Short mmCIF file of C-alpha atoms and ligand atoms in Angstrom, two decimals:
data_model
loop_
_atom_site.label_atom_id
_atom_site.label_comp_id
_atom_site.label_asym_id
_atom_site.label_seq_id
_atom_site.Cartn_x
_atom_site.Cartn_y
_atom_site.Cartn_z
CA MET A 1 34.25 -1.43 -2.05
CA ALA A 2 36.37 0.18 -4.74
CA ARG A 3 34.74 -1.99 -7.39
CA ASN A 4 31.23 -0.77 -6.53
CA ARG A 5 29.83 1.57 -9.12
CA TYR A 6 26.90 2.40 -6.85
CA ASP A 7 26.15 2.86 -3.18
CA ALA A 8 22.72 1.32 -3.72
CA ILE A 9 20.94 -0.56 -6.47
CA VAL A 10 17.18 -0.42 -6.00
CA VAL A 11 15.20 -3.18 -7.73
CA GLY A 12 11.66 -1.93 -8.45
CA ALA A 13 10.70 1.66 -9.17
CA ARG A 14 7.15 2.09 -7.92
CA CYS A 15 5.85 3.26 -4.49
CA ALA A 16 8.73 1.81 -2.47
CA GLY A 17 11.61 1.88 -4.94
CA SER A 18 11.51 5.31 -6.52
CA PRO A 19 11.14 7.20 -3.20
CA THR A 20 14.00 5.13 -1.69
CA ALA A 21 16.18 5.97 -4.69
CA MET A 22 15.11 9.63 -4.63
CA LEU A 23 15.82 10.08 -0.92
CA LEU A 24 19.22 8.37 -1.13
CA ALA A 25 20.16 10.40 -4.19
CA ARG A 26 19.06 13.61 -2.47
CA LYS A 27 21.51 12.74 0.32
CA GLY A 28 24.26 12.57 -2.28
CA HIS A 29 24.57 8.80 -2.68
CA LYS A 30 25.13 7.11 -6.01
CA VAL A 31 21.99 5.16 -6.84
CA LEU A 32 20.79 2.94 -9.68
CA VAL A 33 17.08 2.11 -9.75
CA VAL A 34 15.88 -0.55 -12.20
CA ASP A 35 12.47 -1.90 -13.12
CA ARG A 36 11.43 -4.44 -15.70
CA ALA A 37 8.40 -2.20 -16.34
CA ARG A 38 8.43 1.02 -18.31
CA PHE A 39 6.62 4.12 -17.10
CA PRO A 40 3.89 5.23 -17.20
CA SER A 41 2.37 1.80 -16.71
CA ASP A 42 -0.32 0.26 -14.55
CA THR A 43 -0.03 -2.47 -11.97
CA VAL A 44 -2.60 -4.68 -10.23
CA SER A 45 -3.62 -2.31 -7.45
CA THR A 46 -6.27 0.18 -6.56
CA HIS A 47 -4.90 3.40 -5.17
CA ILE A 48 -6.44 5.14 -2.21
CA LEU A 49 -3.56 7.19 -0.85
CA HIS A 50 -4.49 7.97 2.74
CA PRO A 51 -3.39 11.25 4.41
CA PRO A 52 -0.03 9.86 5.70
CA GLY A 53 0.93 9.10 2.09
CA VAL A 54 -0.20 12.55 1.03
CA ALA A 55 1.94 13.96 3.87
CA SER A 56 4.99 12.10 2.51
CA LEU A 57 4.41 13.57 -0.95
CA ARG A 58 4.10 17.04 0.62
CA ARG A 59 7.37 16.60 2.56
CA TRP A 60 9.12 15.44 -0.60
CA GLY A 61 7.79 18.42 -2.62
CA LEU A 62 5.72 16.20 -4.93
CA LEU A 63 2.15 16.82 -3.76
CA ASP A 64 1.58 19.74 -6.13
CA ARG A 65 2.37 17.44 -9.03
CA VAL A 66 -0.36 15.00 -7.99
CA VAL A 67 -2.83 17.84 -7.48
CA ALA A 68 -1.92 19.19 -10.93
CA THR A 69 -3.06 15.93 -12.54
CA GLY A 70 -6.63 16.89 -11.62
CA CYS A 71 -7.04 14.00 -9.20
CA PRO A 72 -9.81 15.10 -6.81
CA PRO A 73 -9.14 15.42 -3.07
CA ILE A 74 -11.08 13.13 -0.70
CA HIS A 75 -12.17 14.86 2.50
CA THR A 76 -14.69 12.38 3.91
CA TYR A 77 -14.63 8.67 4.70
CA ALA A 78 -18.03 6.96 5.06
CA VAL A 79 -18.26 3.40 6.34
CA ASP A 80 -21.72 1.92 5.80
CA PHE A 81 -22.37 -1.03 8.12
CA GLY A 82 -25.97 -1.47 6.94
CA PRO A 83 -27.91 -0.23 9.98
CA PHE A 84 -25.73 2.89 10.24
CA THR A 85 -22.91 4.77 8.52
CA LEU A 86 -19.86 6.25 10.23
CA THR A 87 -18.88 9.45 8.44
CA GLY A 88 -15.72 11.30 9.39
CA ALA A 89 -12.71 13.31 8.25
CA PRO A 90 -9.58 11.16 7.82
CA GLY A 91 -6.92 13.83 8.08
CA THR A 92 -5.53 16.58 10.26
CA ASP A 93 -5.29 20.36 9.80
CA MET A 94 -1.89 19.89 8.17
CA ASP A 95 -2.90 16.98 5.92
CA PRO A 96 -6.69 17.04 5.73
CA VAL A 97 -7.35 14.93 2.64
CA ALA A 98 -6.60 11.71 0.81
CA TYR A 99 -6.19 11.28 -2.96
CA GLY A 100 -6.77 8.34 -5.27
CA PRO A 101 -4.22 8.87 -8.08
CA ARG A 102 -4.03 6.19 -10.77
CA ARG A 103 -0.83 4.18 -10.55
CA THR A 104 -0.08 5.17 -14.15
CA VAL A 105 0.07 8.75 -12.84
CA LEU A 106 1.62 8.35 -9.39
CA ASP A 107 4.34 5.83 -10.22
CA LYS A 108 5.52 7.84 -13.24
CA LEU A 109 5.73 10.94 -11.08
CA LEU A 110 7.80 9.04 -8.48
CA VAL A 111 10.18 7.63 -11.12
CA ASP A 112 10.70 11.11 -12.55
CA ALA A 113 11.39 12.50 -9.06
CA ALA A 114 14.05 9.82 -8.50
CA ALA A 115 15.73 10.75 -11.79
CA GLU A 116 15.57 14.48 -10.98
CA ALA A 117 17.24 13.78 -7.63
CA GLY A 118 20.17 12.26 -9.52
CA ALA A 119 19.39 8.54 -9.38
CA GLU A 120 20.15 6.63 -12.57
CA VAL A 121 16.88 5.07 -13.73
CA ARG A 122 16.86 2.01 -16.00
CA GLU A 123 13.39 1.08 -17.19
CA GLY A 124 12.76 -2.20 -18.99
CA PHE A 125 15.61 -3.83 -17.03
CA THR A 126 14.89 -7.25 -15.50
CA VAL A 127 16.98 -8.49 -12.59
CA GLU A 128 17.66 -12.21 -12.99
CA GLU A 129 19.82 -12.93 -9.96
CA MET A 130 21.81 -11.47 -7.09
CA VAL A 131 25.59 -11.35 -7.23
CA VAL A 132 26.70 -12.96 -3.94
CA GLU A 133 30.30 -12.80 -2.72
CA ASP A 134 31.69 -13.99 0.59
CA GLY A 135 28.17 -14.53 1.92
CA ARG A 136 26.92 -11.04 1.12
CA VAL A 137 24.91 -9.56 -1.72
CA ALA A 138 27.27 -7.51 -3.86
CA GLY A 139 25.11 -6.58 -6.85
CA VAL A 140 22.64 -7.77 -9.45
CA ARG A 141 22.76 -9.50 -12.79
CA GLY A 142 20.06 -8.79 -15.33
CA HIS A 143 19.20 -7.67 -18.81
CA GLY A 144 17.63 -4.71 -20.57
CA GLY A 145 15.70 -4.64 -23.84
CA ASN A 146 18.61 -5.91 -25.93
CA GLY A 147 18.76 -9.13 -23.88
CA ARG A 148 22.48 -8.74 -23.09
CA THR A 149 23.34 -9.82 -19.53
CA VAL A 150 24.76 -6.98 -17.42
CA THR A 151 26.29 -7.12 -13.93
CA GLU A 152 26.09 -4.09 -11.64
CA ARG A 153 27.66 -3.84 -8.20
CA ALA A 154 26.70 -1.85 -5.13
CA ARG A 155 27.28 -1.70 -1.39
CA VAL A 156 23.61 -2.56 -0.88
CA VAL A 157 20.87 -4.01 -3.10
CA VAL A 158 17.42 -2.80 -2.06
CA GLY A 159 14.52 -5.07 -3.00
CA ALA A 160 11.58 -2.79 -3.75
CA ASP A 161 10.33 -5.46 -6.08
CA GLY A 162 6.90 -6.19 -4.67
CA ARG A 163 5.33 -9.18 -2.98
CA HIS A 164 6.87 -11.67 -5.42
CA SER A 165 10.26 -10.08 -4.69
CA PRO A 166 13.13 -11.82 -6.51
CA VAL A 167 15.54 -10.17 -4.05
CA ALA A 168 13.70 -11.76 -1.10
CA ARG A 169 13.59 -15.09 -2.91
CA ALA A 170 17.38 -14.96 -3.21
CA VAL A 171 18.20 -13.87 0.34
CA LYS A 172 15.48 -15.94 2.09
CA PRO A 173 14.71 -13.57 4.96
CA GLU A 174 13.05 -14.63 8.20
CA GLN A 175 9.25 -14.40 7.75
CA TYR A 176 6.84 -13.86 10.66
CA HIS A 177 3.26 -12.96 11.69
CA GLU A 178 2.15 -14.99 8.67
CA LYS A 179 -1.51 -15.34 7.68
CA PRO A 180 -2.90 -16.88 4.49
CA GLN A 181 -4.95 -15.16 1.77
CA LEU A 182 -8.21 -14.08 3.39
CA LEU A 183 -10.18 -12.39 0.66
CA CYS A 184 -10.09 -11.82 -3.08
CA GLY A 185 -10.90 -8.45 -4.58
CA TYR A 186 -12.02 -7.34 -8.05
CA TYR A 187 -12.09 -3.78 -9.28
CA THR A 188 -12.93 -1.71 -12.31
CA TYR A 189 -13.49 1.95 -13.26
CA TRP A 190 -16.76 3.78 -13.85
CA SER A 191 -17.63 7.13 -15.44
CA GLY A 192 -20.77 8.97 -14.37
CA LEU A 193 -20.39 7.88 -10.73
CA PRO A 194 -19.73 11.13 -8.84
CA MET A 195 -18.28 10.76 -5.34
CA ASP A 196 -18.21 14.40 -4.15
CA GLY A 197 -14.90 14.00 -2.33
CA ARG A 198 -16.01 10.85 -0.49
CA PHE A 199 -14.33 7.50 0.04
CA GLU A 200 -17.28 5.17 0.65
CA THR A 201 -16.98 1.64 1.99
CA PHE A 202 -19.71 -0.90 2.66
CA VAL A 203 -19.52 -3.73 5.18
CA ARG A 204 -21.92 -6.63 4.65
CA PRO A 205 -21.93 -10.30 5.77
CA ASP A 206 -19.10 -12.03 3.89
CA ARG A 207 -18.77 -9.05 1.57
CA GLY A 208 -17.06 -5.66 1.50
CA PHE A 209 -16.82 -3.00 -1.20
CA ALA A 210 -15.48 0.50 -1.62
CA ALA A 211 -15.52 3.39 -4.09
CA TRP A 212 -13.59 6.62 -4.50
CA PRO A 213 -12.78 9.14 -7.21
CA THR A 214 -9.61 9.11 -9.31
CA ASN A 215 -8.11 10.82 -12.36
CA ASP A 216 -10.05 11.49 -15.57
CA ASP A 217 -13.44 11.81 -13.82
CA LEU A 218 -13.46 8.09 -13.10
CA THR A 219 -14.45 6.25 -9.95
CA VAL A 220 -12.82 3.00 -8.89
CA VAL A 221 -15.10 0.42 -7.27
CA ILE A 222 -13.54 -2.63 -5.63
CA VAL A 223 -15.53 -5.60 -4.31
CA GLY A 224 -14.22 -8.33 -2.02
CA TRP A 225 -15.46 -11.77 -1.00
CA PRO A 226 -13.84 -14.52 1.08
CA TYR A 227 -10.87 -16.28 -0.44
CA ALA A 228 -12.77 -19.55 0.10
CA GLU A 229 -15.22 -18.37 -2.62
CA LEU A 230 -12.53 -17.57 -5.19
CA GLU A 231 -13.03 -20.73 -7.28
CA ALA A 232 -16.84 -20.71 -7.06
CA ASN A 233 -17.10 -17.07 -8.15
CA ARG A 234 -14.29 -16.71 -10.67
CA ARG A 235 -16.37 -17.94 -13.63
CA ASP A 236 -18.75 -14.98 -13.27
CA VAL A 237 -16.82 -12.11 -11.76
CA GLU A 238 -19.09 -9.44 -13.25
CA GLY A 239 -22.29 -11.14 -12.05
CA ASN A 240 -20.94 -11.64 -8.53
CA TYR A 241 -19.53 -8.11 -8.42
CA LEU A 242 -22.88 -6.57 -9.39
CA LYS A 243 -24.84 -8.90 -7.10
CA THR A 244 -22.63 -7.82 -4.21
CA LEU A 245 -23.32 -4.14 -4.88
CA GLU A 246 -27.06 -4.89 -4.56
CA LEU A 247 -26.42 -5.35 -0.82
CA ALA A 248 -26.37 -1.53 -0.71
CA PRO A 249 -29.34 -0.74 -3.00
CA ALA A 250 -28.86 3.04 -3.14
CA PHE A 251 -25.20 2.62 -4.13
CA ALA A 252 -26.09 -0.13 -6.64
CA GLU A 253 -28.50 2.30 -8.30
CA ARG A 254 -25.75 4.86 -8.68
CA VAL A 255 -23.57 2.21 -10.33
CA HIS A 256 -26.42 1.15 -12.65
CA ALA A 257 -26.62 4.74 -13.85
CA ALA A 258 -22.84 4.80 -14.50
CA THR A 259 -20.77 3.37 -17.38
CA ARG A 260 -18.06 0.77 -16.90
CA GLU A 261 -14.86 1.97 -18.60
CA ALA A 262 -12.43 -0.90 -17.98
CA ARG A 263 -12.19 -4.66 -17.57
CA PHE A 264 -12.32 -6.32 -14.17
CA VAL A 265 -9.00 -6.93 -12.46
CA GLY A 266 -8.65 -9.05 -9.33
CA THR A 267 -6.34 -10.93 -7.05
CA ALA A 268 -5.76 -12.19 -3.49
CA VAL A 269 -2.62 -11.69 -1.40
CA PRO A 270 -1.06 -13.43 1.60
CA ASN A 271 -0.01 -11.60 4.77
CA TRP A 272 3.47 -11.54 6.33
CA PHE A 273 6.41 -9.54 7.65
CA ARG A 274 9.98 -10.20 6.58
CA LYS A 275 13.21 -9.21 8.23
CA PRO A 276 14.08 -6.30 5.93
CA TYR A 277 17.88 -6.40 5.92
CA GLY A 278 20.93 -8.60 5.90
CA PRO A 279 24.50 -8.58 4.57
CA GLY A 280 24.43 -6.32 1.51
CA TRP A 281 20.65 -6.23 1.12
CA ALA A 282 17.50 -4.48 2.30
CA LEU A 283 13.78 -4.78 1.58
CA VAL A 284 11.17 -2.00 1.36
CA GLY A 285 7.45 -1.94 0.55
CA ASP A 286 5.55 -5.15 -0.20
CA ALA A 287 8.82 -7.06 -0.55
CA GLY A 288 9.31 -6.71 3.20
CA TYR A 289 5.78 -6.36 4.59
CA ASN A 290 2.70 -7.53 2.75
CA LYS A 291 -0.90 -7.43 3.91
CA ASP A 292 -4.39 -7.59 2.58
CA PHE A 293 -5.47 -4.57 0.54
CA ILE A 294 -8.84 -4.16 2.29
CA THR A 295 -7.59 -1.13 4.23
CA GLY A 296 -5.52 0.27 1.33
CA HIS A 297 -2.38 0.93 3.36
CA GLY A 298 0.26 -0.49 1.02
CA MET A 299 1.30 2.67 -0.77
CA HIS A 300 1.83 4.87 2.25
CA ASP A 301 3.48 1.97 4.08
CA ALA A 302 5.89 1.78 1.14
CA PHE A 303 6.55 5.53 1.44
CA ARG A 304 7.25 5.15 5.16
CA ASP A 305 9.66 2.27 4.51
CA ALA A 306 11.44 4.36 1.90
CA GLU A 307 12.02 7.16 4.42
CA LEU A 308 13.10 4.85 7.25
CA CYS A 309 15.32 2.70 5.05
CA ALA A 310 16.94 5.64 3.24
CA THR A 311 17.71 7.26 6.61
CA ALA A 312 19.27 4.04 7.91
CA LEU A 313 21.29 3.42 4.74
CA ASP A 314 22.53 7.01 4.77
CA GLN A 315 23.77 6.48 8.33
CA ALA A 316 25.52 3.29 7.25
CA PHE A 317 27.04 4.80 4.08
CA THR A 318 28.36 7.86 5.91
CA GLY A 319 29.73 5.75 8.77
CA THR A 320 27.52 7.51 11.34
CA ARG A 321 26.22 4.13 12.52
CA PRO A 322 26.97 0.49 11.77
CA PHE A 323 24.67 -1.05 9.11
CA GLU A 324 23.26 -3.63 11.54
CA SER A 325 22.21 -1.14 14.16
CA ALA A 326 20.78 1.45 11.74
CA MET A 327 18.82 -1.20 9.83
CA GLY A 328 17.72 -2.85 13.08
CA ASP A 329 16.08 0.47 13.97
CA TYR A 330 14.39 0.59 10.57
CA ARG A 331 12.91 -2.85 11.18
CA ALA A 332 11.84 -2.11 14.76
CA SER A 333 10.25 1.19 13.81
CA ARG A 334 8.37 -0.35 10.86
CA ASP A 335 7.08 -3.27 12.90
CA ARG A 336 6.03 -1.10 15.84
CA GLN A 337 4.18 1.36 13.61
CA VAL A 338 2.31 -1.16 11.47
CA LEU A 339 1.54 -4.13 13.72
CA PRO A 340 -1.75 -2.82 15.22
CA MET A 341 -3.03 -1.90 11.75
CA TYR A 342 -1.88 -5.26 10.42
CA GLU A 343 -4.03 -7.01 13.03
CA LEU A 344 -7.04 -4.82 12.22
CA THR A 345 -6.55 -5.24 8.49
CA THR A 346 -6.38 -9.02 8.69
CA GLN A 347 -9.43 -9.03 10.97
CA PHE A 348 -11.40 -6.93 8.43
CA ALA A 349 -10.17 -9.16 5.61
CA THR A 350 -11.93 -12.20 7.09
CA LEU A 351 -15.19 -10.36 6.23
CA GLU A 352 -16.65 -11.86 9.38
CA PRO A 353 -18.98 -9.73 11.51
CA PRO A 354 -17.09 -7.69 14.12
CA PRO A 355 -17.03 -9.30 17.59
CA PRO A 356 -19.97 -8.17 19.82
CA GLU A 357 -17.94 -5.69 21.88
CA GLN A 358 -16.68 -4.05 18.66
CA GLN A 359 -20.25 -3.85 17.32
CA GLN A 360 -21.29 -2.13 20.52
CA LEU A 361 -18.42 0.30 20.13
CA LEU A 362 -19.23 1.06 16.48
CA ALA A 363 -22.84 1.78 17.43
CA ALA A 364 -21.61 4.16 20.16
CA ILE A 365 -19.28 5.91 17.68
CA HIS A 366 -22.24 6.53 15.36
CA GLY A 367 -23.52 10.07 15.79
CA ASN A 368 -20.54 11.18 17.91
CA GLN A 369 -18.72 13.31 15.35
CA GLN A 370 -15.45 13.45 17.27
CA ALA A 371 -15.43 9.66 17.55
CA MET A 372 -16.39 9.23 13.89
CA ASP A 373 -13.50 11.48 12.86
CA GLY A 374 -11.27 9.39 15.14
CA PHE A 375 -12.45 6.20 13.44
CA ALA A 376 -11.89 7.73 9.99
CA ARG A 377 -8.35 8.67 11.07
CA VAL A 378 -7.70 5.05 12.09
CA LEU A 379 -8.84 3.81 8.67
CA GLY A 380 -6.74 6.54 7.09
CA GLY A 381 -3.62 5.59 9.02
CA MET A 382 -3.36 8.89 10.88
CA THR A 383 -4.15 7.33 14.28
CA SER A 384 -2.92 3.92 15.37
CA PRO A 385 -5.69 1.42 16.22
CA ALA A 386 -3.73 0.86 19.45
CA GLU A 387 -4.36 4.49 20.41
CA PHE A 388 -7.98 4.63 19.26
CA PHE A 389 -8.94 1.32 20.89
CA ALA A 390 -7.05 2.13 24.13
CA GLU A 391 -9.25 1.72 27.20
CA GLU A 392 -9.24 5.39 28.08
CA ASN A 393 -10.49 6.43 24.64
CA LEU A 394 -13.08 3.64 24.56
CA GLY A 395 -14.31 4.81 27.97
CA ARG A 396 -14.82 8.31 26.58
CA ILE A 397 -16.74 7.00 23.56
CA LEU A 398 -18.87 4.50 25.46
CA ALA A 399 -19.69 6.74 28.44
CA PRO A 400 -22.57 8.67 26.80
CA ALA A 401 -24.01 5.43 25.39
CA ARG A 402 -23.96 3.87 28.87
C1 FAD B 501 -5.94 -5.52 -5.63
C2 FAD B 501 -5.06 -4.60 -4.84
C3 FAD B 501 -5.56 -3.38 -4.41
C4 FAD B 501 -4.76 -2.53 -3.67
N1 FAD B 501 -5.26 -1.32 -3.29
C5 FAD B 501 -4.49 -0.45 -2.61
C6 FAD B 501 -4.98 0.85 -2.25
O1 FAD B 501 -6.12 1.21 -2.56
N2 FAD B 501 -4.15 1.66 -1.56
C7 FAD B 501 -2.89 1.29 -1.18
O2 FAD B 501 -2.18 2.07 -0.54
N3 FAD B 501 -2.40 0.08 -1.53
C8 FAD B 501 -3.16 -0.79 -2.23
N4 FAD B 501 -2.65 -2.00 -2.60
C9 FAD B 501 -1.27 -2.35 -2.19
C10 FAD B 501 -0.26 -1.67 -3.10
O3 FAD B 501 -0.50 -2.02 -4.44
C11 FAD B 501 1.15 -2.11 -2.71
O4 FAD B 501 1.31 -2.09 -1.32
C12 FAD B 501 2.20 -1.21 -3.35
O5 FAD B 501 2.11 -1.27 -4.75
C13 FAD B 501 3.59 -1.63 -2.92
O6 FAD B 501 4.54 -0.95 -3.68
P1 FAD B 501 5.95 -1.61 -3.97
O7 FAD B 501 6.75 -0.54 -4.64
O8 FAD B 501 6.47 -2.24 -2.74
O9 FAD B 501 5.68 -2.82 -4.97
P2 FAD B 501 5.06 -2.85 -6.43
O10 FAD B 501 4.11 -1.73 -6.64
O11 FAD B 501 4.56 -4.24 -6.60
O12 FAD B 501 6.31 -2.60 -7.39
C14 FAD B 501 7.30 -3.57 -7.55
C15 FAD B 501 8.07 -3.26 -8.83
O13 FAD B 501 9.18 -4.17 -8.88
C16 FAD B 501 9.38 -4.52 -10.22
N5 FAD B 501 10.10 -5.79 -10.31
C17 FAD B 501 9.69 -6.97 -9.77
N6 FAD B 501 10.58 -7.93 -10.09
C18 FAD B 501 11.56 -7.34 -10.84
C19 FAD B 501 12.73 -7.82 -11.47
N7 FAD B 501 13.10 -9.10 -11.41
N8 FAD B 501 13.49 -6.93 -12.15
C20 FAD B 501 13.13 -5.64 -12.22
N9 FAD B 501 12.02 -5.13 -11.65
C21 FAD B 501 11.25 -5.97 -10.97
C22 FAD B 501 7.98 -4.63 -10.80
O14 FAD B 501 7.99 -4.49 -12.22
C23 FAD B 501 7.25 -3.49 -10.10
O15 FAD B 501 7.22 -2.33 -10.89
C24 FAD B 501 -3.44 -2.89 -3.34
C25 FAD B 501 -2.92 -4.12 -3.77
C26 FAD B 501 -3.72 -4.96 -4.52
C27 FAD B 501 -3.15 -6.27 -4.98
#
């Protein structure tokens, strides 16, 4: 222990890493957070930040900084199924809106908050390998811009290093609830496409797309098709993207009147959970739990992990609880909170039509404002699908229709 310069080394400084470092540093722990990227910089991700993520920023005292960037609030979610649209409010009185801040903006703000809290931030630092001693992770070895190999030691190394996590690759955690890539998504940015505070999504056979406002008066539009079509469509992404939008003619017209301001970016991701801790290591964010981006829950899930993991590590560092039991609670709490949404997300990501009983339910929700708000809160992560789809609630929604 005496040789450890740090309590925690956090690898990765975006949505999961910087908040973990910030929260640990705020509790008085000695933290190093490293990232091979420099900030501000972009990453392959769109960026709807649902109300639970906004609530985290508020709790951490960072929401005003996002608002100050001019990123417009999003007060309404509209899900267009073709025959009807479900339009509702995703938030609560306390946290009524979502935001769609660019990752160049949000991630920089998070890195700065970690530094302000007292964490040492090293940008442009690539971790090459874990230092392992007596069967436990004891630090990292890596290099900064000058290429010189550096070894740093800590009581715990936190992998906040994304879905290709080098930390996870080294510690080989148990992986479960696995599902393959289900869809691929391509996005770009448009000017002259006003959204009036709305997050709009469109559900069509084998296709899904969504649009919402972001910084600099731009609107991000992401289009998804089944993973099985990746090869067939990759030679003409723009053509397939625009053809897909035609499935909602009124929206396609709005896009035709707009100007594309960026290139197309796209990818597909697999789905899994990983055990997020072991001797001398922990995982947060995508490194520990990865799922399709169709519901846009990755960023606020990363925030939640940061809070749960920092709380558990604080308990372990201060000797309040043994590491195993505190981190076991982190894992159990994460899994319990996200599993119902994981199932819904991976169902949506198949882009198959909803099963008949769900179609009946969606039709019954339509026009019932309370139920539409409830549905918007499920999409926004404020209400668990388990709660919304519980028999009692379904009975209430379906009763008038019957
Ligand atoms: C196409 C797409 C669209 C998405 N849209 C949304 C959305 O609208 N809303 C939403 O909430 N989520 C969305 N997501 C998910 C979201 O991007 C992730 O859940 C989120 O970025 C996870 O944050 P993270 O900090 O865990 O990982 P990341 O953001 O991936 O950050 C990992 C960091 O680790 C660093 N790193 C990796 N290896 C090393 C190394 N060896 N040494 C040093 N540093 C290293 C990387 O440089 C990186 O900065 C989307 C994802 C994709 C792919």
